[in-house]
Coordinates of C-alpha atoms in Angstrom, one line a residue:
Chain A
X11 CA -14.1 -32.3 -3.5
X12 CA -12.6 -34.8 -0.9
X13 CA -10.3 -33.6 1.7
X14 CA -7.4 -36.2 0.7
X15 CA -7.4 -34.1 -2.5
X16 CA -5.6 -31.5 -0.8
X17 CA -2.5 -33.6 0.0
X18 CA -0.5 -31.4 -2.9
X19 CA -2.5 -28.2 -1.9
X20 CA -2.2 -28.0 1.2
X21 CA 2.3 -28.0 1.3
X22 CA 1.7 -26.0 -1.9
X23 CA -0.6 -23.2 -0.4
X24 CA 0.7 -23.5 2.9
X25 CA 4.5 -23.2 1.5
X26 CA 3.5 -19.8 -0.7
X27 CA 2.2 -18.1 2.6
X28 CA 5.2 -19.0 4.7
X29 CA 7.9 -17.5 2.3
X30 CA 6.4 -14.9 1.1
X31 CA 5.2 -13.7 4.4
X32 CA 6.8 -15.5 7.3
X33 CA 10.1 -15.9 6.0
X34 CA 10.0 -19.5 6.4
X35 CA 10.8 -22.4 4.2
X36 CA 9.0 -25.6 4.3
X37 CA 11.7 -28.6 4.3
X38 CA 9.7 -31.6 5.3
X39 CA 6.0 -32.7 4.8
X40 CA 4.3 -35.2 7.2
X41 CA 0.5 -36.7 6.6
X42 CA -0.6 -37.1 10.0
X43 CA -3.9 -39.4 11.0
X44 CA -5.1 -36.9 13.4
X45 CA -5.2 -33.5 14.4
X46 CA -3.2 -32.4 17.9
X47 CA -4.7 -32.3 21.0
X48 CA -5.3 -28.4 22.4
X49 CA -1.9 -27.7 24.1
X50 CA -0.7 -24.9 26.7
X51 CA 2.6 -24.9 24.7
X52 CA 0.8 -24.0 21.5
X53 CA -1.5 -21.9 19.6
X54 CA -4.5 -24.0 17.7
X55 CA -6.6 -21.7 15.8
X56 CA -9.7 -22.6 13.0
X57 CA -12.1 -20.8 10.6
X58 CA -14.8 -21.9 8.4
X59 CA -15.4 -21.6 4.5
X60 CA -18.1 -21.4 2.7
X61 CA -19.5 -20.4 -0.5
X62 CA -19.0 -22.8 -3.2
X63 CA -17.2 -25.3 -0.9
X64 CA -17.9 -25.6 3.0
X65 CA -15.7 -26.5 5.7
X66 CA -13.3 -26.0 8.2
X67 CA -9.6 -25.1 8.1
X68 CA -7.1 -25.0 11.3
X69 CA -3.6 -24.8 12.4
X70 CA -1.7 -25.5 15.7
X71 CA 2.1 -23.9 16.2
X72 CA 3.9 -24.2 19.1
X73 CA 4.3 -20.6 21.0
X74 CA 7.8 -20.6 20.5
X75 CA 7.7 -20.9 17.0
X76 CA 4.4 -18.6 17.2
X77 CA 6.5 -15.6 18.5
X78 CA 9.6 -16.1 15.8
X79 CA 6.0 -16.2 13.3
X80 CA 5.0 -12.9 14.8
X81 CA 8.3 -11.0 14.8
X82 CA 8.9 -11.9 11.2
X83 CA 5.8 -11.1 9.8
X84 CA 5.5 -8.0 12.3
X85 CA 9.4 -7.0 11.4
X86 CA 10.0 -6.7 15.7
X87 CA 12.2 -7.9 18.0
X88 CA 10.5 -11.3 20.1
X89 CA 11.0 -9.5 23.1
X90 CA 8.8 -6.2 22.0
X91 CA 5.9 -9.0 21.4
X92 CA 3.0 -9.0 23.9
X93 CA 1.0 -12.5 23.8
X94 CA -2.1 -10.9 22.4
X95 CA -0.2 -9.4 19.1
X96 CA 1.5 -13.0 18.6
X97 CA -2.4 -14.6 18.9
X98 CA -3.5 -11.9 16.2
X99 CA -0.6 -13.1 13.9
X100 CA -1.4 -16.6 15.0
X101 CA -5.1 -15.9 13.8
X102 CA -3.8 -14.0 10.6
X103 CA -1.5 -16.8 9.6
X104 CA -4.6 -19.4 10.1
X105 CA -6.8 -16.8 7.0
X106 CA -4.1 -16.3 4.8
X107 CA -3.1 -20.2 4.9
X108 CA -6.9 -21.2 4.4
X109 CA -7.2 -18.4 1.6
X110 CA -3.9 -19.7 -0.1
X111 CA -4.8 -23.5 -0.1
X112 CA -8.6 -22.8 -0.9
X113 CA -7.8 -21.0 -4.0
X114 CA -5.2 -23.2 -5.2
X115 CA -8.8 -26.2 -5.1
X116 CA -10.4 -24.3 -7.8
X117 CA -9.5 -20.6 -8.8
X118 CA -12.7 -20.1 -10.5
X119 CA -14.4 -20.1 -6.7
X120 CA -15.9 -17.5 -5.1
X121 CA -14.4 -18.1 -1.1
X122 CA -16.1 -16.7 2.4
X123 CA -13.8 -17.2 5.2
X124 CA -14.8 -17.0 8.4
X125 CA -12.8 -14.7 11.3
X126 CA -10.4 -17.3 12.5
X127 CA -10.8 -17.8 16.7
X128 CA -8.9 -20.0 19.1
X129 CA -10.0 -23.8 19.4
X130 CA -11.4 -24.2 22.6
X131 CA -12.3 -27.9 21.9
X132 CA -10.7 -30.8 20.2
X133 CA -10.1 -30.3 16.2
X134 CA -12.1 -32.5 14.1
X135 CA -13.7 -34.3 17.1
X136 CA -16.8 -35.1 14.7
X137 CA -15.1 -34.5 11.3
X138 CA -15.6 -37.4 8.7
X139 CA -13.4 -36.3 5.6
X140 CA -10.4 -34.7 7.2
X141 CA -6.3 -34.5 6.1
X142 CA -3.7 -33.1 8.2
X143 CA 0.0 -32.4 7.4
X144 CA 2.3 -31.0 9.4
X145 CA 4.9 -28.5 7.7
X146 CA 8.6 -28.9 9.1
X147 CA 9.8 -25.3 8.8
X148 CA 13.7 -23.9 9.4
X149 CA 11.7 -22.0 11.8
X150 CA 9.7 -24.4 13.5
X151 CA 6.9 -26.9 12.7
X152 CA 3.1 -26.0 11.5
X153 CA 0.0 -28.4 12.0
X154 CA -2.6 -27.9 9.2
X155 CA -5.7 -30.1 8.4
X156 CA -8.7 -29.3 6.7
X157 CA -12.1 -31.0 6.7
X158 CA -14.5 -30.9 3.8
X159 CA -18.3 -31.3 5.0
X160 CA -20.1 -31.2 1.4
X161 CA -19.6 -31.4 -2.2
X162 CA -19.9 -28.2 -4.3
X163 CA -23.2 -27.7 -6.4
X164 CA -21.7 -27.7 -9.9
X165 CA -21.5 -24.2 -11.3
Chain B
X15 CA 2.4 16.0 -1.7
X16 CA 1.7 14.0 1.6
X17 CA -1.7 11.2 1.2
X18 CA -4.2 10.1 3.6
X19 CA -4.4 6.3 3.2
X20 CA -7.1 4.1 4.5
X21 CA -6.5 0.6 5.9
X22 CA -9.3 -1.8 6.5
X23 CA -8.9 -5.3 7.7
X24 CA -10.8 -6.8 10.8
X25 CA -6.6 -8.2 11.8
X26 CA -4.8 -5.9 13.5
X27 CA -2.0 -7.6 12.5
X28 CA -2.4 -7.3 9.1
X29 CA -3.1 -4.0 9.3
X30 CA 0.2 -3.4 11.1
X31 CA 2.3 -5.3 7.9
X32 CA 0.1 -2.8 5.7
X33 CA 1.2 0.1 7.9
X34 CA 4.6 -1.2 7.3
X35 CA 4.9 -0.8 3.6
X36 CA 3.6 1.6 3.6
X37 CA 5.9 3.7 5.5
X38 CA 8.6 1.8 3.4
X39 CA 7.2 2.3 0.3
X40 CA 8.4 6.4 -0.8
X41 CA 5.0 7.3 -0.6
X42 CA 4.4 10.6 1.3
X43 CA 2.1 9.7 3.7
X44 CA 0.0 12.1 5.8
X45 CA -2.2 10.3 7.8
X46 CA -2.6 6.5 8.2
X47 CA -6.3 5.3 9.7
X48 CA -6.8 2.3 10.4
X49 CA -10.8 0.5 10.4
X50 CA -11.6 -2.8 11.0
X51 CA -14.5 -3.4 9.0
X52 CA -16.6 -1.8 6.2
X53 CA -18.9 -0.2 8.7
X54 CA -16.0 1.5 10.8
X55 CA -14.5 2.1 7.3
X56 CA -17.2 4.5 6.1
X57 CA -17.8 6.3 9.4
X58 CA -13.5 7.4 9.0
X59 CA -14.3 8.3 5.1
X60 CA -17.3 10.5 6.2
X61 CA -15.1 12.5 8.6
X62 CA -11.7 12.6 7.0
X63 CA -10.7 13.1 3.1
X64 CA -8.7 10.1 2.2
X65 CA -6.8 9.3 -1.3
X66 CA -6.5 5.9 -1.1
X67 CA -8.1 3.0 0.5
X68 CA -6.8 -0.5 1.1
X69 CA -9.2 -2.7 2.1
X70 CA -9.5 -6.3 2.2
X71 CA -12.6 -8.5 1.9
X72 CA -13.9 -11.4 4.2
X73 CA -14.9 -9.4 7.4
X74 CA -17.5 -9.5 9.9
X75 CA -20.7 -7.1 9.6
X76 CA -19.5 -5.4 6.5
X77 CA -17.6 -6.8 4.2
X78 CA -15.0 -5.6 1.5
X79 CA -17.6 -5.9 -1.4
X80 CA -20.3 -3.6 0.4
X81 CA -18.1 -1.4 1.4
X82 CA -16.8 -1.2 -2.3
X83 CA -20.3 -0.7 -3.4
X84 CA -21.2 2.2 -0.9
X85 CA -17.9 4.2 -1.4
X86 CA -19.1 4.2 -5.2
X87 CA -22.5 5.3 -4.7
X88 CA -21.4 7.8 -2.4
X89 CA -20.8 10.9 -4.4
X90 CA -18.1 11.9 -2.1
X91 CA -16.6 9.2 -1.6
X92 CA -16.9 7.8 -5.5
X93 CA -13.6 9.0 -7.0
X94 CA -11.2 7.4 -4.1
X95 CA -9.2 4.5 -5.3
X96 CA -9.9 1.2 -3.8
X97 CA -7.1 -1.5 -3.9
X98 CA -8.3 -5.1 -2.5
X99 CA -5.9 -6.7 -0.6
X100 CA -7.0 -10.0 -0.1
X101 CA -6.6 -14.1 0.6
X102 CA -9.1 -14.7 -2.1
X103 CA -7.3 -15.1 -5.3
X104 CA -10.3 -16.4 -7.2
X105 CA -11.1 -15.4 -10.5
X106 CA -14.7 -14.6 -9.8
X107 CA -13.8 -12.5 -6.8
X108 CA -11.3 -10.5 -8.5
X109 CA -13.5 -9.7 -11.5
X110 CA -16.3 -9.0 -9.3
X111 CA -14.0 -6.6 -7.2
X112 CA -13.4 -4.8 -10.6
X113 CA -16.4 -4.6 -12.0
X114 CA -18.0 -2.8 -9.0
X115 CA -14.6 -0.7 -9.0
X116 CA -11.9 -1.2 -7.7
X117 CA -8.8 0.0 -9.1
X118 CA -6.4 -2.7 -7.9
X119 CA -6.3 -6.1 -6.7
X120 CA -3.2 -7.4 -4.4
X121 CA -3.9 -11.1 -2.9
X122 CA -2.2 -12.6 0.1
X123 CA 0.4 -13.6 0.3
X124 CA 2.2 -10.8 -1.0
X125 CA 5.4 -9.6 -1.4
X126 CA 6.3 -5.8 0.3
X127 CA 7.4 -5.1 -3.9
X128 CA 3.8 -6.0 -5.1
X129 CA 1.9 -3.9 -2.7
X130 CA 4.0 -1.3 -2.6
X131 CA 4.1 -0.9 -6.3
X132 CA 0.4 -1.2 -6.4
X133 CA 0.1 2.1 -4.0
X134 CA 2.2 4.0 -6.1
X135 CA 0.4 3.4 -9.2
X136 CA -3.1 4.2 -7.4
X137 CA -1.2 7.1 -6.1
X138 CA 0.4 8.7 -9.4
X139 CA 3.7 7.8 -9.1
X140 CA 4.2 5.5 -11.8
X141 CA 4.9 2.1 -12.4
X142 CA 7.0 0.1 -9.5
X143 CA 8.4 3.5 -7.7
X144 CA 10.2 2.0 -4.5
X145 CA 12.4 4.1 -2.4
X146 CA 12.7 5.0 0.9
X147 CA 13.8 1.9 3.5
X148 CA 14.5 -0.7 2.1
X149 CA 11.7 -3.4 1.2
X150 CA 14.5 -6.0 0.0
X151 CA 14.8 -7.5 3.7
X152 CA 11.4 -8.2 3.9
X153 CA 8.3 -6.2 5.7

């Protein structure tokens, strides 16, 4: 599986996750040609899948939008919110995303995740088959891109 | 009748949205522990009686699956339900899951409805028995 073939997936999956659990709707979908730079202003978190397909998965969001996230998903006020709990969301939002778009590829496959951590260096720096989109919420906007590093061993 | 429920998931956050419905959910509960892996998990089951254990799957050292495994082989522990609550929504996983025994299967996202109704079912209280706060405005 390429990674361009997530270009329906990855709204679709993303979209599910946000709604259901964020409270968010997705109004606008933008292809991007690269992933953002690490930022002070935001959160960029990534996690690994394996199994039956192998790769990596991340997300940036600005920390504004971050804490409105966090306090949604949490059901607390933004100003209860310590920087750590909004990370853990952060890092929850980055699995469930991941999970949602994965299983949407092919619902048939077995998926490992890895435990999603804070980028410390450039996304995709080395990445060959990559596709980002960024997600224009009412709530604020959500970097995805995923980066597929083999094809599956047929079943 | 109050229950003792079980939550593992390596995110505290998640953990704190499962802590959530639950305590919006009608469900007397007793006491809620909290484990964030399948290791911690069965260290809390051998110490305190539990009727229901949540448990997701992808987690570091010992994952959902083993755990699943040793709480069945465990003659103590055998006859607690196990709901999965989990990102992995494929069909292999969630047979797998059942075939080793669990009783339920709730994958993320979900709504406050789902999962709630799921407990009460595990827990004897029917089909879909919501009451207590209200789940209608989210968690």
């Amino acid at each position: 599986m390429l990674a361009s073939d997530f270009a329906q997936l990855m709204p679709d999956g993303c979209s599910a996750v946000l709604e259901n659990m964020f409270f968010a709707s997705v109004v606008d979908v933008v292809p991007e040609q690269s992933a953002p730079s690490l930022s002070d202003e935001a959160y960029t978190f990534g996690l690994r899948f394996s199994e039956d397909y192998c790769g990596s998965f991340g997300l940036q969001v600005d920390t504004k939008t971050a804490a409105f996230f966090a306090a949604s998903f949490l059901g607390e006020d933004e100003s209860d919110l310590t920087v750590e709990s909004v990370k853990e969301v952060v890092g929850e939002l980055a699995n469930m995303l991941c999970g949602s778009v994965m299983s949407r590829a092919n619902s048939k496959r077995k998926l490992v995740l890895s435990h999603p951590e804070p980028l410390e260096s450039a996304p995709l720096a080395e990445a060959q088959d990559f596709y980002v989109v960024k997600l224009e919420t009412d709530c604020g906007a959500v970097t995805t891109w995923i980066s597929m590093e083999q094809t599956p061993v047929a079943a | 009748m109050a229950y003792n429920i079980l939550i593992v998931d390596d995110s505290p956050a998640m953990r704190r949205v499962v802590k959530r419905v639950l305590d919006l959910s009608g469900v007397e509960i007793g006491q809620e522990l909290e484990a964030d892996g399948g290791r911690d998990a069965l260290t809390k089951l051998r110490s305190e009686w539990v009727d229901l254990i949540m448990t997701d799957i992808n987690m570091p050292e010992m994952d959902g699956e083993e755990l699943l495994l040793a709480v069945r082989q465990d003659p103590m522990l055998a006859s607690i339900p196990v709901l999965v609550v989990s990102t992995d929504q494929s069909e292999t996983r969630v047979k797998r899951m059942m075939e080793i025994g669990a009783d339920g299967y709730v994958s993320k996202p979900f709504t406050p409805e789902r999962l709630s109704s799921e407990i009460n079912r595990l827990l004897g209280g029917g089909e879909g028995v919501v009451g207590g706060g209200s789940l209608d405005a989210g968690f």
